[in-house]
Amino acid sequence: MTHTHKTQVCIIGSGPSGLLLAQLLAQAGIDTIVLDRQDRSYIEGRIRAGVLEQGTVTALEEAGVADRLHAEGLSHSGFDLAFDGTRHRIDLAGLTGKSVMVYGQTEVTKDLFDARTAQGQTFFFNVEDVVPTDLKSDQPSVRFRQNGEDHVITCDYIAGCDGFRGVSRAAIPADVLRTFERVYPFGWLGILVEKPPVSDELIYANHARGFALASMRSETRSRYYIQCDVDDKLADWSDGRFWEEFATRLGPDTAANLQTGASFEKSIAPLRSFVAEPMRYGNLFLAGDAAHIVPPTGAKGLNLAVADIRLLSRALIAHYREGSDHHLGAYSETVLRRVWKVERFSWQLSTLMHQFPENSPFEKKMQRAEFDYIASSEAASKAIAENYVGLPLE
Ligand code: APR
Ligand code: PHB
């Protein structure tokens, strides 16, 4: 027997993209079903970046999930770039009039789950064999299995919010889909530690031994990263080895304030730039990591996903409220223009701040000259600042 369900928008993926879309549509009275191949506790356990642009904060306010963010988030009006121990502050507030909010993506996800759960809205977790079909028809559907039983959801639209390894992007025919990719020759080793941050603002450091980032989750919890080999194993990195390497890369002046301790989370992530075009096929719309990946330098992954969702929710709301499909028609093109600009910034900051094994001495000099230029030019610093706080939605 197949269980049948009907909704207006079927959302595949219950990460930040899918959850935020569901919430914004719920506020507009649009019915959604959200399904995920994992369950809530697994999704909430994923540790990701923690810097929110103002536009992201606005979207979370519009979704009605910003109370805890305002109570617990840390507003940052600047951050540091460092090269071989020399620090240059990017004064976000002075250069752009804006700041960013430091608040973990894990917390954003929790807040979104709490809101949807409190409203009693429909989720299907632990689903298998998800297949979006009839994408070109005006009644597309999503088939899946759960606990050994078959289900089919018919809907008006499918939102593919199922991340980089999801099924939605793969449902677009190969002769329509184009992908663009760059894989970086290193990874990030990250730790969480219950110690106050080494500095009250973030520090992105390029050192001859590789990149390091000092970030935080609160005034008592730090999130630190170092560039590592893509093939490194966690077992290669004891806490002791991490601290020694991290302190070296920050330089002695900064490291003098470093409080070390036992890490309670440690993971290695690869770095990738990736874009899929188009982000619409028939009545399937892609958003977030399903369509694009940025390397974490600059913390744009979540912010970019939220910008997609803001535009997609507006387009769907215009369809249901005003009967206007103009924004749905423009979605892919509008979103991709912004996506590419954010890809450019994430790639540029990654290229500036890491040690690339293939770099010649000339390229190393170019990196250093670029840093010296940024440190001496307000215009160059401002270009970084306006990207860091977030480009306009359109
Ligand atoms: N069927 C159902 N759900 C799926 C499937 C599938 N076949 N494949 C993947 N999913 C689910 C995953 O389990 C995950 O919960 O889709 C969700 C995708 O979530 P994310 O990977 O977090 O993607 P997105 O919501 O776009 O995230 C945007 O958050 O996760 C970060 O790096 C990401 O910062 C970016 C931002
Ligand atoms: C983080 O706090 O995890 C973080 C912050 C900034 C980045 C990336 C990650 O650019």
Tab-separated table of C-alpha atoms and ligand atoms in Angstrom:
chain	number	residue	atom	x	y	z
A	1	MET	CA	0.000	0.000	0.000
A	2	THR	CA	1.211	3.509	-0.826
A	3	HIS	CA	0.409	6.356	1.568
A	4	THR	CA	-0.602	9.472	-0.356
A	5	HIS	CA	-0.173	13.062	0.850
A	6	LYS	CA	-0.863	16.438	-0.685
A	7	THR	CA	0.742	19.801	-0.006
A	8	GLN	CA	1.551	23.066	-1.757
A	9	VAL	CA	5.346	22.927	-1.466
A	10	CYS	CA	7.232	19.716	-0.753
A	11	ILE	CA	10.622	20.503	0.785
A	12	ILE	CA	13.325	17.863	0.447
A	13	GLY	CA	15.941	18.383	3.166
A	14	SER	CA	15.602	19.625	6.704
A	15	GLY	CA	18.874	21.546	7.012
A	16	PRO	CA	18.856	25.319	7.490
A	17	SER	CA	17.637	25.937	3.897
A	18	GLY	CA	14.642	23.617	4.057
A	19	LEU	CA	13.685	24.617	7.596
A	20	LEU	CA	13.866	28.342	6.900
A	21	LEU	CA	11.826	27.998	3.704
A	22	ALA	CA	9.188	26.012	5.574
A	23	GLN	CA	9.013	28.674	8.262
A	24	LEU	CA	8.783	31.659	5.899
A	25	LEU	CA	6.052	29.904	3.893
A	26	ALA	CA	4.177	28.941	7.067
A	27	GLN	CA	4.139	32.630	8.072
A	28	ALA	CA	2.415	33.329	4.738
A	29	GLY	CA	-0.139	30.545	5.221
A	30	ILE	CA	1.424	28.238	2.609
A	31	ASP	CA	1.327	24.522	3.384
A	32	THR	CA	4.558	22.502	3.299
A	33	ILE	CA	5.828	19.018	4.061
A	34	VAL	CA	9.513	18.617	4.982
A	35	LEU	CA	11.354	15.315	4.601
A	36	ASP	CA	14.888	14.288	5.460
A	37	ARG	CA	16.893	11.114	5.272
A	38	GLN	CA	18.284	11.827	8.752
A	39	ASP	CA	16.513	12.696	11.982
A	40	ARG	CA	16.446	15.868	14.039
A	41	SER	CA	19.187	14.933	16.511
A	42	TYR	CA	21.576	13.978	13.706
A	43	ILE	CA	20.907	17.228	11.835
A	44	GLU	CA	21.356	19.317	14.986
A	45	GLY	CA	24.632	17.585	15.758
A	46	ARG	CA	26.345	18.899	12.626
A	47	ILE	CA	28.838	21.637	13.496
A	48	ARG	CA	29.096	24.355	10.893
A	49	ALA	CA	30.170	27.995	10.724
A	50	GLY	CA	28.892	30.724	12.978
A	51	VAL	CA	28.862	34.187	11.393
A	52	LEU	CA	25.519	35.648	10.291
A	53	GLU	CA	25.117	38.574	7.904
A	54	GLN	CA	22.508	41.218	8.762
A	55	GLY	CA	20.337	39.949	5.919
A	56	THR	CA	20.423	36.490	7.490
A	57	VAL	CA	19.406	37.939	10.849
A	58	THR	CA	16.544	39.793	9.118
A	59	ALA	CA	15.362	36.556	7.487
A	60	LEU	CA	15.396	34.764	10.853
A	61	GLU	CA	13.424	37.658	12.349
A	62	GLU	CA	10.880	37.396	9.529
A	63	ALA	CA	10.647	33.674	10.213
A	64	GLY	CA	9.900	34.433	13.883
A	65	VAL	CA	12.958	32.576	15.189
A	66	ALA	CA	15.338	35.360	16.229
A	67	ASP	CA	14.644	35.762	19.969
A	68	ARG	CA	17.462	33.538	21.218
A	69	LEU	CA	19.758	34.862	18.518
A	70	HIS	CA	19.257	38.406	19.808
A	71	ALA	CA	19.695	37.294	23.418
A	72	GLU	CA	22.785	35.099	22.943
A	73	GLY	CA	24.433	36.192	19.663
A	74	LEU	CA	27.562	38.358	19.748
A	75	SER	CA	27.590	41.423	17.508
A	76	HIS	CA	31.007	41.900	15.853
A	77	SER	CA	31.935	45.190	14.231
A	78	GLY	CA	35.243	44.001	12.773
A	79	PHE	CA	37.707	41.154	12.330
A	80	ASP	CA	41.436	40.766	11.739
A	81	LEU	CA	43.452	39.505	8.805
A	82	ALA	CA	46.975	38.489	9.836
A	83	PHE	CA	50.057	37.678	7.792
A	84	ASP	CA	53.092	36.171	9.491
A	85	GLY	CA	52.006	37.763	12.757
A	86	THR	CA	51.162	41.250	11.368
A	87	ARG	CA	47.503	42.033	12.039
A	88	HIS	CA	45.205	44.323	10.053
A	89	ARG	CA	41.706	45.037	11.335
A	90	ILE	CA	38.848	45.182	8.859
A	91	ASP	CA	36.565	47.731	10.512
A	92	LEU	CA	33.207	46.459	9.279
A	93	ALA	CA	31.176	49.113	11.072
A	94	GLY	CA	33.440	52.005	10.040
A	95	LEU	CA	33.731	50.881	6.420
A	96	THR	CA	30.144	49.725	5.784
A	97	GLY	CA	27.995	50.902	8.704
A	98	LYS	CA	27.113	47.249	9.319
A	99	SER	CA	28.189	44.469	11.617
A	100	VAL	CA	27.805	40.675	11.708
A	101	MET	CA	26.374	38.361	14.355
A	102	VAL	CA	28.345	35.452	15.769
A	103	TYR	CA	25.842	32.668	16.514
A	104	GLY	CA	26.378	29.009	15.653
A	105	GLN	CA	24.530	27.437	12.754
A	106	THR	CA	23.714	24.566	15.114
A	107	GLU	CA	21.695	27.022	17.205
A	108	VAL	CA	19.957	28.463	14.132
A	109	THR	CA	18.904	24.931	13.177
A	110	LYS	CA	17.606	24.225	16.700
A	111	ASP	CA	15.564	27.444	16.724
A	112	LEU	CA	14.017	26.574	13.346
A	113	PHE	CA	13.176	23.016	14.432
A	114	ASP	CA	11.604	24.295	17.663
A	115	ALA	CA	9.377	26.742	15.765
A	116	ARG	CA	8.092	24.175	13.255
A	117	THR	CA	7.603	21.534	15.910
A	118	ALA	CA	5.679	23.991	18.136
A	119	GLN	CA	3.342	24.718	15.223
A	120	GLY	CA	2.704	20.999	14.726
A	121	GLN	CA	3.788	21.077	11.067
A	122	THR	CA	4.546	17.893	9.118
A	123	PHE	CA	8.008	16.279	9.007
A	124	PHE	CA	9.069	12.912	7.657
A	125	PHE	CA	12.450	11.841	9.053
A	126	ASN	CA	14.644	8.849	8.233
A	127	VAL	CA	13.192	8.584	4.739
A	128	GLU	CA	14.829	6.470	2.026
A	129	ASP	CA	14.808	6.232	-1.752
A	130	VAL	CA	13.538	9.782	-2.265
A	131	VAL	CA	12.627	10.405	-5.916
A	132	PRO	CA	11.276	13.725	-7.207
A	133	THR	CA	9.177	13.041	-10.368
A	134	ASP	CA	6.971	14.718	-12.991
A	135	LEU	CA	9.020	17.882	-12.561
A	136	LYS	CA	7.699	19.407	-15.778
A	137	SER	CA	4.045	18.752	-14.959
A	138	ASP	CA	1.865	21.034	-12.816
A	139	GLN	CA	1.429	18.205	-10.290
A	140	PRO	CA	4.977	17.068	-9.518
A	141	SER	CA	5.417	14.494	-6.804
A	142	VAL	CA	8.001	13.095	-4.405
A	143	ARG	CA	8.109	9.367	-3.711
A	144	PHE	CA	9.964	7.858	-0.757
A	145	ARG	CA	9.990	4.990	1.732
A	146	GLN	CA	9.799	5.250	5.501
A	147	ASN	CA	9.836	2.288	7.900
A	148	GLY	CA	9.427	-0.061	4.939
A	149	GLU	CA	6.308	1.689	3.619
A	150	ASP	CA	5.849	3.604	0.369
A	151	HIS	CA	4.714	7.221	0.346
A	152	VAL	CA	3.948	9.724	-2.380
A	153	ILE	CA	3.484	13.463	-1.891
A	154	THR	CA	1.834	15.399	-4.708
A	155	CYS	CA	2.402	19.137	-4.701
A	156	ASP	CA	2.591	22.315	-6.752
A	157	TYR	CA	6.331	22.827	-6.269
A	158	ILE	CA	9.314	20.881	-4.990
A	159	ALA	CA	12.099	22.713	-3.139
A	160	GLY	CA	15.398	20.811	-3.424
A	161	CYS	CA	17.084	21.774	-0.129
A	162	ASP	CA	18.883	18.459	0.288
A	163	GLY	CA	22.482	19.625	0.353
A	164	PHE	CA	25.472	18.751	-1.793
A	165	ARG	CA	24.838	14.983	-1.777
A	166	GLY	CA	21.071	15.130	-2.208
A	167	VAL	CA	18.847	13.742	-4.962
A	168	SER	CA	17.242	16.969	-6.198
A	169	ARG	CA	20.121	18.280	-8.271
A	170	ALA	CA	20.589	14.791	-9.739
A	171	ALA	CA	16.937	14.829	-10.880
A	172	ILE	CA	17.753	17.570	-13.407
A	173	PRO	CA	18.578	15.943	-16.781
A	174	ALA	CA	22.287	15.818	-17.545
A	175	ASP	CA	21.845	17.710	-20.817
A	176	VAL	CA	20.301	20.638	-18.892
A	177	LEU	CA	22.530	20.774	-15.797
A	178	ARG	CA	25.966	22.418	-15.884
A	179	THR	CA	28.338	22.254	-12.946
A	180	PHE	CA	31.482	24.238	-12.110
A	181	GLU	CA	33.902	23.088	-9.471
A	182	ARG	CA	37.208	23.720	-7.783
A	183	VAL	CA	38.538	21.422	-5.083
A	184	TYR	CA	41.291	22.916	-2.883
A	185	PRO	CA	44.421	20.919	-2.074
A	186	PHE	CA	43.930	21.094	1.720
A	187	GLY	CA	41.280	20.797	4.435
A	188	TRP	CA	40.349	22.523	7.701
A	189	LEU	CA	40.840	20.819	11.012
A	190	GLY	CA	38.429	22.409	13.517
A	191	ILE	CA	38.027	22.083	17.258
A	192	LEU	CA	35.566	23.344	19.855
A	193	VAL	CA	36.909	24.083	23.323
A	194	GLU	CA	35.305	25.405	26.510
A	195	LYS	CA	37.737	28.320	26.941
A	196	PRO	CA	37.339	32.067	26.311
A	197	PRO	CA	38.379	33.129	22.786
A	198	VAL	CA	41.973	34.268	22.260
A	199	SER	CA	40.686	37.609	20.945
A	200	ASP	CA	37.267	39.258	21.115
A	201	GLU	CA	37.079	39.379	17.306
A	202	LEU	CA	37.817	36.729	14.671
A	203	ILE	CA	41.370	36.407	13.342
A	204	TYR	CA	42.078	34.882	9.915
A	205	ALA	CA	45.830	34.200	9.746
A	206	ASN	CA	48.135	33.209	6.900
A	207	HIS	CA	51.447	31.840	8.180
A	208	ALA	CA	54.249	30.055	6.317
A	209	ARG	CA	53.010	26.810	7.930
A	210	GLY	CA	49.443	27.390	6.754
A	211	PHE	CA	46.163	29.090	7.545
A	212	ALA	CA	44.634	29.430	11.026
A	213	LEU	CA	41.306	30.892	12.146
A	214	ALA	CA	40.372	31.944	15.658
A	215	SER	CA	36.590	32.054	15.967
A	216	MET	CA	34.123	31.565	18.816
A	217	ARG	CA	30.665	30.440	19.797
A	218	SER	CA	30.327	32.543	22.959
A	219	GLU	CA	32.449	34.435	25.472
A	220	THR	CA	33.431	31.111	27.039
A	221	ARG	CA	33.541	28.765	24.045
A	222	SER	CA	36.068	28.965	21.203
A	223	ARG	CA	36.059	27.512	17.699
A	224	TYR	CA	39.533	27.238	16.197
A	225	TYR	CA	40.725	25.917	12.843
A	226	ILE	CA	43.980	25.173	11.064
A	227	GLN	CA	44.669	24.292	7.456
A	228	CYS	CA	45.682	20.622	7.249
A	229	ASP	CA	46.452	18.046	4.615
A	230	VAL	CA	43.304	16.651	2.921
A	231	ASP	CA	44.530	13.154	3.687
A	232	ASP	CA	45.223	13.824	7.383
A	233	LYS	CA	43.349	11.625	9.857
A	234	LEU	CA	41.897	12.904	13.144
A	235	ALA	CA	44.103	10.373	14.922
A	236	ASP	CA	47.139	12.307	13.590
A	237	TRP	CA	45.998	15.370	15.504
A	238	SER	CA	46.161	15.105	19.282
A	239	ASP	CA	45.003	18.232	21.124
A	240	GLY	CA	48.648	18.877	22.027
A	241	ARG	CA	49.729	18.889	18.394
A	242	PHE	CA	46.796	21.119	17.441
A	243	TRP	CA	47.606	23.730	20.109
A	244	GLU	CA	51.274	23.872	19.187
A	245	GLU	CA	50.512	24.357	15.514
A	246	PHE	CA	47.697	26.832	16.146
A	247	ALA	CA	49.853	28.984	18.458
A	248	THR	CA	52.729	29.014	15.957
A	249	ARG	CA	50.462	30.169	13.162
A	250	LEU	CA	48.834	32.933	15.247
A	251	GLY	CA	52.259	34.262	16.167
A	252	PRO	CA	53.709	34.862	19.661
A	253	ASP	CA	51.934	38.166	20.386
A	254	THR	CA	48.449	36.760	19.807
A	255	ALA	CA	49.249	33.310	21.187
A	256	ALA	CA	50.289	34.919	24.493
A	257	ASN	CA	46.531	35.245	25.233
A	258	LEU	CA	45.637	31.718	24.128
A	259	GLN	CA	43.924	29.490	26.695
A	260	THR	CA	44.197	25.842	25.734
A	261	GLY	CA	42.225	22.881	27.019
A	262	ALA	CA	40.671	19.569	26.033
A	263	SER	CA	38.698	19.812	22.789
A	264	PHE	CA	35.154	18.407	22.868
A	265	GLU	CA	34.674	18.313	19.101
A	266	LYS	CA	37.241	17.778	16.398
A	267	SER	CA	36.651	17.299	12.682
A	268	ILE	CA	38.301	17.696	9.285
A	269	ALA	CA	36.417	19.288	6.386
A	270	PRO	CA	37.510	19.504	2.741
A	271	LEU	CA	37.351	22.839	0.897
A	272	ARG	CA	35.389	23.132	-2.312
A	273	SER	CA	33.869	25.748	-4.602
A	274	PHE	CA	30.915	24.417	-6.618
A	275	VAL	CA	27.988	25.852	-8.584
A	276	ALA	CA	25.180	24.074	-10.465
A	277	GLU	CA	23.155	25.857	-13.142
A	278	PRO	CA	20.229	26.309	-13.602
A	279	MET	CA	18.682	26.333	-10.129
A	280	ARG	CA	15.207	25.624	-11.531
A	281	TYR	CA	13.955	22.783	-13.666
A	282	GLY	CA	10.192	22.728	-14.299
A	283	ASN	CA	8.592	22.942	-10.878
A	284	LEU	CA	11.728	21.909	-8.980
A	285	PHE	CA	13.725	24.725	-7.372
A	286	LEU	CA	17.183	24.161	-5.865
A	287	ALA	CA	18.438	26.182	-2.890
A	288	GLY	CA	21.460	26.159	-0.583
A	289	ASP	CA	24.137	23.487	-0.683
A	290	ALA	CA	22.076	21.458	-3.201
A	291	ALA	CA	23.101	24.069	-5.774
A	292	HIS	CA	26.378	25.518	-4.507
A	293	ILE	CA	29.253	25.083	-2.085
A	294	VAL	CA	31.754	27.705	-0.948
A	295	PRO	CA	34.972	27.113	0.977
A	296	PRO	CA	34.405	28.193	4.623
A	297	THR	CA	36.796	31.173	4.549
A	298	GLY	CA	34.432	34.107	5.094
A	299	ALA	CA	31.603	31.923	6.468
A	300	LYS	CA	29.319	32.350	3.477
A	301	GLY	CA	27.726	28.871	3.235
A	302	LEU	CA	24.751	29.460	5.493
A	303	ASN	CA	24.371	33.110	4.488
A	304	LEU	CA	24.254	32.200	0.821
A	305	ALA	CA	21.652	29.511	1.484
A	306	VAL	CA	19.534	32.013	3.412
A	307	ALA	CA	19.710	34.525	0.537
A	308	ASP	CA	18.436	31.815	-1.863
A	309	ILE	CA	15.595	31.028	0.502
A	310	ARG	CA	14.620	34.670	0.915
A	311	LEU	CA	14.265	35.004	-2.855
A	312	LEU	CA	12.551	31.638	-3.292
A	313	SER	CA	10.052	32.292	-0.491
A	314	ARG	CA	9.218	35.709	-1.941
A	315	ALA	CA	8.668	34.177	-5.365
A	316	LEU	CA	6.391	31.440	-3.989
A	317	ILE	CA	4.467	33.936	-1.864
A	318	ALA	CA	3.964	36.177	-4.934
A	319	HIS	CA	2.589	33.132	-6.772
A	320	TYR	CA	0.087	32.159	-4.070
A	321	ARG	CA	-0.924	35.655	-2.957
A	322	GLU	CA	-0.906	37.616	-6.204
A	323	GLY	CA	-0.978	34.922	-8.854
A	324	SER	CA	2.277	36.397	-10.185
A	325	ASP	CA	4.902	33.982	-11.515
A	326	HIS	CA	7.357	36.661	-12.529
A	327	HIS	CA	9.669	36.047	-9.548
A	328	LEU	CA	9.525	32.273	-9.929
A	329	GLY	CA	10.520	32.739	-13.579
A	330	ALA	CA	13.443	34.981	-12.612
A	331	TYR	CA	14.567	32.891	-9.595
A	332	SER	CA	17.433	30.930	-11.106
A	333	GLU	CA	18.970	33.849	-12.941
A	334	THR	CA	18.571	36.316	-10.046
A	335	VAL	CA	19.974	33.945	-7.447
A	336	LEU	CA	22.880	32.771	-9.573
A	337	ARG	CA	24.097	36.320	-10.188
A	338	ARG	CA	24.504	36.737	-6.440
A	339	VAL	CA	25.817	33.198	-5.931
A	340	TRP	CA	28.695	33.819	-8.339
A	341	LYS	CA	29.679	37.041	-6.572
A	342	VAL	CA	29.783	35.237	-3.235
A	343	GLU	CA	31.695	32.353	-4.822
A	344	ARG	CA	34.213	34.921	-6.033
A	345	PHE	CA	34.673	36.421	-2.576
A	346	SER	CA	35.020	33.041	-0.828
A	347	TRP	CA	37.523	31.881	-3.440
A	348	GLN	CA	39.482	35.146	-3.231
A	349	LEU	CA	39.709	35.133	0.572
A	350	SER	CA	40.653	31.428	0.517
A	351	THR	CA	43.316	32.077	-2.109
A	352	LEU	CA	44.740	34.985	-0.125
A	353	MET	CA	44.823	33.264	3.255
A	354	HIS	CA	46.083	29.690	2.605
A	355	GLN	CA	49.412	28.107	1.758
A	356	PHE	CA	48.985	26.328	-1.584
A	357	PRO	CA	51.478	23.485	-2.092
A	358	GLU	CA	51.789	24.396	-5.770
A	359	ASN	CA	52.522	28.115	-5.187
A	360	SER	CA	55.814	29.361	-6.616
A	361	PRO	CA	57.920	31.957	-4.738
A	362	PHE	CA	56.409	34.551	-7.102
A	363	GLU	CA	52.861	33.624	-6.117
A	364	LYS	CA	53.818	33.779	-2.434
A	365	LYS	CA	55.124	37.319	-2.989
A	366	MET	CA	51.829	38.186	-4.715
A	367	GLN	CA	49.874	36.962	-1.670
A	368	ARG	CA	52.001	39.053	0.650
A	369	ALA	CA	51.705	42.109	-1.628
A	370	GLU	CA	47.939	41.719	-1.703
A	371	PHE	CA	47.825	41.657	2.098
A	372	ASP	CA	50.089	44.740	2.304
A	373	TYR	CA	47.846	46.510	-0.212
A	374	ILE	CA	44.679	45.683	1.754
A	375	ALA	CA	46.373	46.804	4.992
A	376	SER	CA	47.329	50.159	3.449
A	377	SER	CA	44.244	50.899	1.352
A	378	GLU	CA	40.849	51.861	2.684
A	379	ALA	CA	39.310	51.066	-0.699
A	380	ALA	CA	40.708	47.530	-0.673
A	381	SER	CA	39.657	47.002	2.961
A	382	LYS	CA	36.198	48.294	2.138
A	383	ALA	CA	35.843	45.821	-0.722
A	384	ILE	CA	36.503	43.006	1.736
A	385	ALA	CA	34.203	44.524	4.356
A	386	GLU	CA	31.205	44.948	2.053
A	387	ASN	CA	31.434	41.327	0.966
A	388	TYR	CA	31.938	40.096	4.528
A	389	VAL	CA	28.852	41.861	5.906
A	390	GLY	CA	26.847	40.578	2.941
A	391	LEU	CA	26.025	41.829	-0.557
A	392	PRO	CA	22.513	43.127	-1.266
A	393	LEU	CA	19.919	40.459	-2.017
A	394	GLU	CA	19.468	41.557	-5.647
B	1	APR	N1	16.444	12.820	0.859
B	1	APR	C1	16.063	13.587	1.902
B	1	APR	N2	16.898	14.418	2.552
B	1	APR	C2	18.150	14.450	2.147
B	1	APR	C3	18.621	13.676	1.062
B	1	APR	C4	17.703	12.826	0.417
B	1	APR	N3	18.077	12.068	-0.589
B	1	APR	N4	19.925	13.939	0.890
B	1	APR	C5	20.278	14.824	1.817
B	1	APR	N5	19.217	15.144	2.591
B	1	APR	C6	19.174	16.044	3.732
B	1	APR	C7	20.393	15.951	4.630
B	1	APR	O1	20.235	14.895	5.569
B	1	APR	C8	20.418	17.306	5.288
B	1	APR	O2	19.738	17.314	6.530
B	1	APR	O3	19.171	17.369	3.288
B	1	APR	C9	19.691	18.229	4.314
B	1	APR	C10	20.625	19.240	3.678
B	1	APR	O4	21.117	20.111	4.664
B	1	APR	P1	22.519	20.880	4.509
B	1	APR	O5	23.517	19.962	3.950
B	1	APR	O6	22.775	21.526	5.807
B	1	APR	O7	22.202	21.935	3.355
B	1	APR	P2	21.503	23.368	3.449
B	1	APR	O8	20.286	23.323	4.308
B	1	APR	O9	21.384	23.903	2.073
B	1	APR	O10	22.620	24.136	4.250
B	1	APR	C11	23.039	25.393	3.960
B	1	APR	O11	24.125	25.018	6.043
B	1	APR	O12	24.697	22.815	6.141
B	1	APR	C12	25.192	24.064	5.957
B	1	APR	O13	27.229	24.054	4.706
B	1	APR	C13	25.867	24.300	4.674
B	1	APR	O14	26.319	26.381	5.445
B	1	APR	C14	25.535	25.684	4.511
B	1	APR	C15	24.119	25.811	4.916
B	2	PHB	C1	33.230	29.427	12.655
B	2	PHB	O1	33.066	30.095	13.677
B	2	PHB	O2	33.026	28.202	12.637
B	2	PHB	C2	33.694	30.116	11.424
B	2	PHB	C3	33.818	31.492	11.429
B	2	PHB	C4	34.263	32.141	10.301
B	2	PHB	C5	34.562	31.410	9.159
B	2	PHB	C6	34.404	30.053	9.143
B	2	PHB	C7	33.969	29.391	10.285
B	2	PHB	O3	34.997	32.069	8.067
